[in-house]
Structures are given as C-alpha cells and as structure tokens.
Short mmCIF file of C-alpha atoms and ligand atoms in Angstrom, two decimals:
data_model
loop_
_atom_site.label_atom_id
_atom_site.label_comp_id
_atom_site.label_asym_id
_atom_site.label_seq_id
_atom_site.Cartn_x
_atom_site.Cartn_y
_atom_site.Cartn_z
CA UNK A 30 27.66 4.60 -6.51
CA UNK A 31 26.14 1.92 -8.89
CA UNK A 32 23.68 -0.62 -6.95
CA UNK A 33 22.99 -4.40 -6.97
CA UNK A 34 20.66 -5.49 -6.40
CA UNK A 35 21.89 -7.91 -3.24
CA UNK A 36 21.90 -11.95 -4.02
CA UNK A 37 20.29 -13.39 -0.73
CA UNK A 38 16.40 -10.79 -1.33
CA UNK A 39 14.21 -13.81 -2.01
CA UNK A 40 15.45 -15.59 0.93
CA UNK A 41 13.40 -14.85 4.11
CA UNK A 42 10.92 -13.00 1.96
CA UNK A 43 7.10 -14.71 1.80
CA UNK A 44 5.36 -14.82 -0.66
CA UNK A 45 1.71 -15.31 -0.82
CA UNK A 46 -0.54 -15.81 -3.86
CA UNK A 47 -3.46 -12.75 -4.87
CA UNK A 48 -6.43 -13.72 -4.51
CA UNK A 49 -7.10 -17.08 -6.97
CA UNK A 50 -4.89 -15.59 -10.04
CA UNK A 51 -1.42 -16.67 -11.08
CA UNK A 52 0.49 -13.48 -8.40
CA UNK A 53 2.11 -14.32 -6.27
CA UNK A 54 3.28 -10.58 -3.28
CA UNK A 55 5.79 -10.27 -0.94
CA UNK A 56 3.51 -10.15 3.08
CA UNK A 57 5.76 -6.98 2.66
CA UNK A 58 5.32 -4.27 0.26
CA UNK A 59 6.38 -0.56 0.18
CA UNK A 60 3.91 2.77 -0.75
CA UNK A 61 5.28 5.75 -2.19
CA UNK A 62 2.43 8.09 -0.95
CA UNK A 63 4.32 9.80 1.94
CA UNK A 64 8.79 10.61 1.71
CA UNK A 65 9.07 10.61 -2.58
CA UNK A 66 7.47 13.97 -3.92
CA UNK A 67 10.36 16.56 -4.37
CA UNK A 68 10.78 17.63 -0.89
CA UNK A 69 12.32 14.77 0.66
CA UNK A 70 16.20 13.48 -0.55
CA UNK A 71 16.61 12.02 -2.92
CA UNK A 72 19.47 9.86 -1.57
CA UNK A 73 17.62 8.09 0.90
CA UNK A 74 14.47 7.73 -1.22
CA UNK A 75 17.02 5.59 -3.50
CA UNK A 76 17.55 4.53 -0.35
CA UNK A 77 14.40 3.42 1.03
CA UNK A 78 13.85 1.71 -2.96
CA UNK A 79 17.17 -0.13 -2.63
CA UNK A 80 16.03 -1.61 0.47
CA UNK A 81 13.13 -2.90 -0.30
CA UNK A 82 14.11 -4.54 -2.69
CA UNK A 83 17.38 -6.06 -1.48
CA UNK A 84 14.81 -7.76 1.08
CA UNK A 85 12.33 -9.64 -1.29
CA UNK A 86 9.45 -6.54 -1.99
CA UNK A 87 8.92 -7.18 -5.18
CA UNK A 88 5.58 -4.98 -4.61
CA UNK A 89 5.61 -0.98 -4.95
CA UNK A 90 2.23 0.21 -4.30
CA UNK A 91 2.16 4.20 -6.50
CA UNK A 92 -0.88 6.67 -7.29
CA UNK A 93 -0.53 9.72 -10.16
CA UNK A 94 -1.32 11.37 -7.00
CA UNK A 95 0.94 11.08 -4.58
CA UNK A 96 4.27 13.55 -3.66
CA UNK A 97 4.29 16.08 -3.34
CA UNK A 98 3.25 17.82 -5.53
CA UNK A 99 1.15 15.52 -7.42
CA UNK A 100 2.93 12.84 -10.06
CA UNK A 101 6.66 14.27 -8.03
CA UNK A 102 6.22 10.77 -6.76
CA UNK A 103 6.19 8.35 -10.53
CA UNK A 104 9.05 10.52 -10.58
CA UNK A 105 11.32 10.11 -8.04
CA UNK A 106 10.47 6.34 -8.83
CA UNK A 107 11.07 6.64 -12.45
CA UNK A 108 14.83 8.47 -11.99
CA UNK A 109 15.64 5.81 -9.33
CA UNK A 110 13.92 2.87 -11.50
CA UNK A 111 15.99 3.66 -14.96
CA UNK A 112 19.48 4.41 -12.96
CA UNK A 113 19.07 1.48 -11.00
CA UNK A 114 16.34 -1.30 -11.47
CA UNK A 115 16.20 -1.48 -15.40
CA UNK A 116 18.13 -4.76 -15.54
CA UNK A 117 15.30 -5.79 -12.73
CA UNK A 118 11.83 -5.14 -14.26
CA UNK A 119 10.63 -8.71 -14.91
CA UNK A 120 10.94 -8.71 -10.87
CA UNK A 121 8.83 -6.22 -10.06
CA UNK A 122 5.17 -5.47 -9.24
CA UNK A 123 4.86 -1.90 -10.33
CA UNK A 124 1.48 -0.24 -9.88
CA UNK A 125 -0.71 3.03 -10.14
CA UNK A 126 -3.61 3.96 -8.95
CA UNK A 127 -6.07 7.37 -10.70
CA UNK A 128 -9.14 8.48 -8.86
CA UNK A 129 -8.62 11.50 -6.64
CA UNK A 130 -8.07 15.44 -8.27
CA UNK A 131 -5.00 14.92 -10.69
CA UNK A 132 -5.25 17.90 -13.25
CA UNK A 133 -7.84 21.02 -12.90
CA UNK A 134 -10.90 21.04 -15.13
CA UNK A 135 -13.44 18.52 -15.22
CA UNK A 136 -11.35 15.14 -16.71
CA UNK A 137 -8.36 15.05 -13.74
CA UNK A 138 -10.05 13.20 -11.16
CA UNK A 139 -13.16 10.41 -10.20
CA UNK A 140 -13.94 8.17 -12.46
CA UNK A 141 -15.17 9.40 -16.35
CA UNK A 142 -13.07 6.77 -19.55
CA UNK A 143 -11.39 10.61 -20.12
CA UNK A 144 -8.93 10.68 -16.63
CA UNK A 145 -8.14 6.98 -16.32
CA UNK A 146 -6.81 6.83 -19.75
CA UNK A 147 -5.09 9.82 -19.53
CA UNK A 148 -3.91 9.37 -16.28
CA UNK A 149 -2.31 6.20 -16.71
CA UNK A 150 -1.18 8.04 -19.62
CA UNK A 151 0.74 10.21 -17.75
CA UNK A 152 1.71 7.87 -15.27
CA UNK A 153 3.42 5.60 -17.55
CA UNK A 154 5.91 8.72 -18.59
CA UNK A 155 6.72 10.09 -15.76
CA UNK A 156 7.83 6.81 -14.41
CA UNK A 157 9.24 5.68 -17.85
CA UNK A 158 7.25 2.18 -17.89
CA UNK A 159 6.10 1.15 -20.77
CA UNK A 160 2.85 -0.63 -18.71
CA UNK A 161 2.40 -0.86 -14.98
CA UNK A 162 1.55 -4.66 -13.00
CA UNK A 163 -1.78 -3.27 -11.61
CA UNK A 164 -3.78 -0.69 -12.71
CA UNK A 165 -6.19 0.36 -9.94
CA UNK A 166 -9.58 2.82 -9.29
CA UNK A 167 -8.47 4.39 -6.36
CA UNK A 168 -11.88 5.75 -4.95
CA UNK A 169 -15.51 5.17 -6.00
CA UNK A 170 -16.96 7.82 -8.43
CA UNK A 171 -20.65 7.64 -7.09
CA UNK A 172 -21.86 9.23 -11.05
CA UNK A 173 -19.78 7.94 -13.52
CA UNK A 174 -21.33 4.68 -14.38
CA UNK A 175 -19.77 2.02 -12.95
CA UNK A 176 -20.09 0.64 -16.46
CA UNK A 177 -17.79 2.82 -17.60
CA UNK A 178 -14.88 2.88 -14.89
CA UNK A 179 -14.26 -1.09 -15.00
CA UNK A 180 -14.46 -0.86 -18.96
CA UNK A 181 -12.25 1.55 -18.94
CA UNK A 182 -9.92 -0.35 -16.54
CA UNK A 183 -10.54 -3.61 -19.22
CA UNK A 184 -9.62 -1.01 -22.15
CA UNK A 185 -5.76 -0.03 -20.20
CA UNK A 186 -4.93 -4.02 -20.18
CA UNK A 187 -5.81 -5.10 -23.12
CA UNK A 188 -3.87 -2.08 -24.65
CA UNK A 189 -1.52 -3.04 -22.13
CA UNK A 190 -0.34 -0.76 -20.42
CA UNK A 191 -1.45 -2.07 -17.47
CA UNK A 192 -1.16 -6.55 -16.90
CA UNK A 193 -4.37 -6.69 -13.69
CA UNK A 194 -6.31 -4.02 -12.73
CA UNK A 195 -7.47 -3.36 -8.67
CA UNK A 196 -10.36 -1.74 -6.56
CA UNK A 197 -9.60 0.74 -3.43
CA UNK A 198 -12.10 2.14 -1.28
CA UNK A 199 -14.28 0.28 -2.45
CA UNK A 200 -17.62 -1.48 -0.11
CA UNK A 201 -18.07 -4.60 -0.38
CA UNK A 202 -21.66 -3.75 -1.64
CA UNK A 203 -19.47 -1.29 -4.54
CA UNK A 204 -17.17 -3.87 -5.25
CA UNK A 205 -18.88 -7.16 -5.32
CA UNK A 206 -20.82 -4.82 -8.15
CA UNK A 207 -17.43 -3.90 -9.87
CA UNK A 208 -16.44 -8.02 -9.62
CA UNK A 209 -19.13 -8.83 -11.97
CA UNK A 210 -18.66 -6.42 -14.20
CA UNK A 211 -15.27 -7.09 -14.80
CA UNK A 212 -15.82 -10.48 -14.76
CA UNK A 213 -17.56 -10.31 -17.41
CA UNK A 214 -15.60 -8.29 -19.38
CA UNK A 215 -13.21 -10.68 -18.97
CA UNK A 216 -10.15 -8.84 -16.52
CA UNK A 217 -11.09 -10.53 -13.02
CA UNK A 218 -9.85 -8.20 -10.62
CA UNK A 219 -7.16 -9.16 -8.98
CA UNK A 220 -6.99 -7.11 -5.64
CA UNK A 221 -8.54 -4.36 -3.91
CA UNK A 222 -6.41 -1.89 -0.88
CA UNK A 223 -8.05 -0.88 1.50
CA UNK A 224 -6.83 1.55 4.98
CA UNK A 225 -6.61 -1.83 7.22
CA UNK A 226 -5.00 -1.62 10.90
CA UNK A 227 -5.82 -2.56 14.45
CA UNK A 228 -7.08 0.96 14.72
CA UNK A 229 -8.80 0.59 11.09
CA UNK A 230 -11.12 -1.90 10.99
CA UNK A 231 -13.93 -0.87 8.89
CA UNK A 232 -13.00 -3.79 6.15
CA UNK A 233 -14.11 -6.97 8.58
CA UNK A 234 -17.54 -7.28 8.80
CA UNK A 235 -17.81 -7.81 5.54
CA UNK A 236 -15.21 -6.76 2.76
CA UNK A 237 -12.88 -9.33 3.97
CA UNK A 238 -14.92 -12.53 3.40
CA UNK A 239 -16.88 -10.62 -0.05
CA UNK A 240 -12.84 -10.30 -1.42
CA UNK A 241 -12.04 -14.35 0.17
CA UNK A 242 -15.34 -15.58 -1.84
CA UNK A 243 -14.77 -14.15 -4.58
CA UNK A 244 -10.84 -14.89 -4.80
CA UNK A 245 -9.27 -11.52 -4.62
CA UNK A 246 -6.39 -10.29 -3.14
CA UNK A 247 -5.82 -8.31 -0.01
CA UNK A 248 -3.38 -5.23 0.54
CA UNK A 249 -3.66 -3.72 3.74
CA UNK A 250 -3.15 0.33 3.25
CA UNK A 251 -1.35 2.45 6.08
CA UNK A 252 -0.95 -0.58 8.79
CA UNK A 253 0.95 0.99 10.70
CA UNK A 254 -1.75 3.70 11.22
CA UNK A 255 1.19 6.28 9.53
CA UNK A 256 2.74 5.48 12.51
CA UNK A 257 0.85 5.46 15.29
CA UNK A 258 0.65 1.68 15.35
CA UNK A 259 4.60 2.60 16.59
CA UNK A 260 6.59 3.52 18.99
CA UNK A 261 7.06 7.08 17.34
CA UNK A 262 4.96 8.86 19.79
CA UNK A 263 5.10 6.88 22.93
CA UNK A 264 7.05 9.39 24.52
CA UNK A 265 6.08 13.42 22.01
CA UNK A 266 6.71 13.76 18.64
CA UNK A 267 9.55 13.55 17.30
CA UNK A 268 10.97 16.43 14.96
CA UNK A 269 11.64 14.32 11.88
CA UNK A 270 7.95 12.16 12.07
CA UNK A 271 4.86 12.15 10.02
CA UNK A 272 3.09 13.77 12.71
CA UNK A 273 5.79 16.74 12.82
CA UNK A 274 5.52 17.45 8.79
CA UNK A 275 2.45 20.17 8.76
CA UNK A 276 0.99 16.71 6.77
CA UNK A 277 -3.10 16.70 7.04
CA UNK A 278 -2.62 13.08 7.07
CA UNK A 279 -1.42 11.96 11.09
CA UNK A 280 -2.05 14.98 12.97
CA UNK A 281 -0.96 16.26 16.44
CA UNK A 282 -4.45 16.49 16.94
CA UNK A 283 -4.79 12.74 16.05
CA UNK A 284 -2.00 11.80 18.87
CA UNK A 285 -5.17 11.62 21.13
CA UNK A 286 -4.67 10.44 25.04
CA UNK A 287 -7.48 6.93 24.24
CA UNK A 288 -4.98 5.95 21.23
CA UNK A 289 -1.90 6.41 23.14
CA UNK A 290 -3.06 4.62 25.62
CA UNK A 291 -3.92 1.97 23.75
CA UNK A 292 0.08 1.59 21.67
CA UNK A 293 1.17 1.67 24.76
CA UNK A 294 -0.72 -0.83 25.73
CA UNK A 295 -0.31 -2.88 22.95
CA UNK A 296 3.41 -1.89 23.10
CA UNK A 297 4.32 -3.98 26.76
CA UNK A 298 2.53 -6.69 24.36
CA UNK A 299 4.66 -6.76 21.81
CA UNK A 300 7.55 -6.11 23.97
CA UNK A 301 6.34 -9.23 25.79
CA UNK A 302 6.60 -10.95 22.81
CA UNK A 303 10.10 -10.08 21.90
CA UNK A 304 9.56 -7.59 18.93
CA UNK A 305 8.55 -3.44 18.87
CA UNK A 306 5.13 -2.99 18.76
CA UNK A 307 5.32 -1.60 14.86
CA UNK A 308 6.16 -5.76 13.98
CA UNK A 309 3.47 -6.74 16.02
CA UNK A 310 0.77 -4.59 14.67
CA UNK A 311 2.11 -6.09 10.34
CA UNK A 312 1.41 -9.52 12.21
CA UNK A 313 -1.64 -8.43 13.17
CA UNK A 314 -3.16 -7.81 9.56
CA UNK A 315 -1.64 -10.50 7.50
CA UNK A 316 -3.10 -12.76 10.28
CA UNK A 317 -4.72 -15.13 9.07
CA UNK A 318 -4.71 -15.61 4.73
CA UNK A 319 -7.59 -13.21 4.17
CA UNK A 320 -5.28 -10.44 3.79
CA UNK A 321 -1.89 -10.58 0.63
CA UNK A 322 0.19 -8.40 2.20
CA UNK A 323 0.73 -4.63 4.42
CA UNK A 324 1.34 -2.61 2.69
CA UNK A 325 3.94 0.14 4.76
CA UNK A 326 5.16 3.30 4.50
CA UNK A 327 9.33 4.74 5.44
CA UNK A 328 11.08 7.20 5.79
CA UNK A 329 14.09 5.11 7.09
CA UNK A 330 15.53 2.14 5.44
CA UNK A 331 15.33 1.26 9.45
CA UNK A 332 11.94 1.30 9.20
CA UNK A 333 12.46 -0.83 6.29
CA UNK A 334 14.25 -3.54 8.32
CA UNK A 335 11.67 -3.84 10.81
CA UNK A 336 9.25 -4.77 9.19
CA UNK A 337 10.90 -7.39 7.26
CA UNK A 338 12.26 -9.28 10.13
CA UNK A 339 9.13 -9.27 11.65
CA UNK A 340 7.89 -12.32 9.18
CA UNK A 341 10.15 -14.19 12.08
CA UNK A 342 7.23 -13.53 14.76
CA UNK A 343 4.27 -13.75 12.78
CA UNK A 344 2.30 -15.83 14.72
CA UNK A 345 -0.15 -15.23 17.84
CA UNK A 346 -1.32 -17.63 20.43
CA UNK A 347 -5.70 -17.62 21.30
CA UNK A 348 -4.73 -15.55 24.85
CA UNK A 349 -2.87 -12.59 22.75
CA UNK A 350 -5.38 -11.99 19.99
CA UNK A 351 -7.61 -12.22 23.41
CA UNK A 352 -5.45 -9.40 24.52
CA UNK A 353 -6.04 -7.30 21.47
CA UNK A 354 -9.09 -7.53 20.93
CA UNK A 355 -9.39 -6.08 25.11
CA UNK A 356 -6.94 -3.06 24.78
CA UNK A 357 -8.82 -1.93 21.55
CA UNK A 358 -11.97 -1.91 23.25
P1 LIG B 428 1.59 2.77 7.25
O1 LIG B 428 0.77 3.03 8.12
O2 LIG B 428 3.20 2.26 7.10
O3 LIG B 428 2.85 4.39 8.44
C1 LIG B 428 3.80 4.84 7.95
C2 LIG B 428 5.06 5.50 8.86
O4 LIG B 428 4.47 4.89 10.06
C3 LIG B 428 6.57 5.73 8.41
O5 LIG B 428 5.72 7.29 6.71
C4 LIG B 428 6.76 6.02 9.59
O6 LIG B 428 7.01 7.31 9.84
C5 LIG B 428 6.35 5.28 9.98
N1 LIG B 428 6.73 4.22 10.89
C6 LIG B 428 7.03 2.86 9.99
N2 LIG B 428 7.37 2.03 10.29
C7 LIG B 428 8.43 2.11 11.45
C8 LIG B 428 9.07 1.59 11.70
N3 LIG B 428 9.51 0.44 12.58
N4 LIG B 428 9.64 3.06 13.59
C9 LIG B 428 8.60 3.66 14.14
N5 LIG B 428 7.83 4.34 13.27
C10 LIG B 428 7.35 3.43 11.61
O7 LIG B 428 1.17 3.11 5.87
P2 LIG B 428 1.36 5.06 5.03
O8 LIG B 428 -0.01 5.83 5.67
O9 LIG B 428 2.16 5.34 4.88
O10 LIG B 428 0.90 4.03 3.61
C11 LIG B 428 1.45 3.17 3.15
C12 LIG B 428 1.51 2.87 1.86
O11 LIG B 428 -0.19 2.94 1.60
C13 LIG B 428 1.70 4.39 0.76
O12 LIG B 428 3.25 4.78 0.45
C14 LIG B 428 0.55 3.82 -0.01
O13 LIG B 428 1.56 3.60 -1.63
C15 LIG B 428 -0.60 2.99 0.32
N6 LIG B 428 -2.31 3.42 0.47
C16 LIG B 428 -2.91 4.37 -0.23
C17 LIG B 428 -4.25 5.19 0.06
C18 LIG B 428 -5.07 4.48 -0.94
O14 LIG B 428 -5.96 4.84 -0.80
N7 LIG B 428 -5.26 3.45 -1.68
C19 LIG B 428 -3.85 6.26 0.47
C20 LIG B 428 -3.03 6.71 1.53
C21 LIG B 428 -2.02 5.35 1.43
P3 LIG B 428 7.52 8.49 9.87
O15 LIG B 428 7.43 9.32 8.68
O16 LIG B 428 7.30 9.63 11.22
O17 LIG B 428 9.13 7.68 9.98
#
C-alpha cells in the first residue's frame, strides 16, 4: 500500500533546539538498534517508521552495526525510506555512527580516519542516501589520537556526507577535549548521545552541565532501560519481549527483584499521575532543558503512541521528584 504521511503530523510533537545550533529535534526520537534487523518482520519495521513519522518524530537514529547482522538495520531503513519516505527526505533527520566492531581487520573498528570514512560510505550505500544529517563517533577510542578522529568527522562534513557531527558515550573530560578540537576545525559538535534513564544516571554529575556550557545538545538513549522502566516486566517476562529474545543487552538475570520493586513503586506513582510508567520515565528524562530528546526503541506501534502521548503530561511537582529520588535510592 502506498504510504501517505499524516498531514497533522506536526501538531502534537514538541521540537527542542539542539544545544546552541540551528537544529531542532523532536522530544521523542526513534532508534533502530532493535527490531530492524534480518530477524524481524519487514512489515512491522515499516509500520514503526510510518507511525513515528505520522506523530512528528522526524529523527531516526541508526549506526553501522545495528542489526543483526551488522548493517541490516540501515538496509531495512533504506528500503523503507526509498519506498515510502523519499519525498519527505528534507523533513527527516537521519543519524548514523561508527565506532564499534564492523568488519574484520584493523580498519573496521574504533576511531581511525580510515575506519570512519569507509564506514560512512558503506552506511550511505546501505541507506541509499547522499548524506546523513548527523554522523557520530560511537565511543571513545583510547589509542587513536583524538585529533585524528575529530579531523575525520570534520572532513566528512566538508565532503558533504554529513551535515552535523556528534559524539556518543564520551565521558565529560574527553568530550570537552573533542569539543575544543571540533570548534577549532570549524565543525562544532552538535550533540552528545549518552545512556540516560532513571536507572542509569552517570551523566548527571558532570556531563549534562558540560554539554549545556558548550552549547551541545543531548539525546538520551535507552531512556526506558530497554523496557525495565515500563510495565513490560511487572508480572513476569512476556514471550515477545526483549528479555525473552536471547538479547545479550537485556538478559532475564538483569530483571532483579531490586529493580522490579523499584519499577513497581514507580509504576504506582505513574498511575497516580494518570500515566504509564514508560511515559513517566520519558517525562523524567526530559525534565528541565538539558536533554534535547529521548531516544526510544519500539517493537510495536502502540509503544510509539504511548511515548508521544506522554507529552501531554510531562511536568512534575517537587513532591513527585522527591518521591522518585526516594524510590531510586
Ligand atoms: P528503550 O530504553 O526505549 O527500550 C526500548 C524497549 O522498551 C522497546 O524495544 C520495548 O521492548 C520497550 N518499550 C518501549 N515502549 C514501551 C511501552 N510503551 N510499553 C512497554 N514496553 C515498551 O531504548 P533502547 O534500549 O531500545 O535504545 C533506543 C535507541 O538508543 C536505540 O535504538 C539506538 O538508536 C540508541 N542506542 C544507542 C547506543 C549508543 O551506544 N549510542 C546504545 C544503545 C542504544 P520490547 O522490545 O520488549 O517490546
């Protein structure tokens, strides 16, 4: 069936300025790490993308290695883009990354210029794109000089293969050094992508302040802790869930009593607020103005609907914030 984007798609989404750049991102972004590989149904993947775009989610986050197998998510996305979304290319922010193991040998991993340039070329081919909107270095490389990695990002922008550049998983001190190099090169860092949720708060002591100080946006990945901060696991492990899928990233033993008890207490508070736990968890990540966008994953369109309807109820009073802190202690 021919896809027609919903004409009302920009009515309910909130767009937030990414740092001090000219770019605005939707408060909710969709990541393609899971559910877009070869083992998932193409029709479902297609519906997820349509649903997201129809809700005004303009930002799609990929990486060279998303699959399985690595590269498959970009291929799936490329197919959907080519078939359905071609005429909306200028309404989309498409991001990719390189930094984790992608191909064998010394040039398929980490942060060399050789790897980043080759990898982005491969990503563009897989997606059938001339350029990505954001290209990230996916993780810090302890061995490659930071100057080389940042010069590679700058080069890719100058070659027209990326419009903006970002960093992911960089600790605050390394991020500051990278920002200075990029600034000097004339390609300021647009965005940082760290893991951030009620269960993963490493960014709070230093990184978020550093980003605000440098005018760099923040897109928080895994804001639902892969599903732990939803009602998914409150009564066991559903067959169709990530934890039941054999994924190494959410194993049943990670569903500890301690975490589940916290999730149950948070769920009770969410219910008092008239929303789902997943919605409260997203609202919490977006509280204040330091996080530009919450980057969710989804296996069903209803999960995207949930995320977007959170926007109607995303403010907390002081008592609620204090209670959340107490539960998370
Ligand atoms: P989330 O924390 O949002 O977890 C998503 C999962 O939570 C879904 O797959 C689904 O699980 C469950 N879920 C979502 N909404 C609901 C709901 N309303 N009710 C019940 N369950 C729900 O994020 P991810 O861990 O998937 O990561 C999101 C994105 O972040 C990735 O796709 C990727 O783009 C990016 N990322 C970046 C990394 C980096 O190093 N830069 C690393 C990891 C992720 P189920 O599948 O069981 O239905």
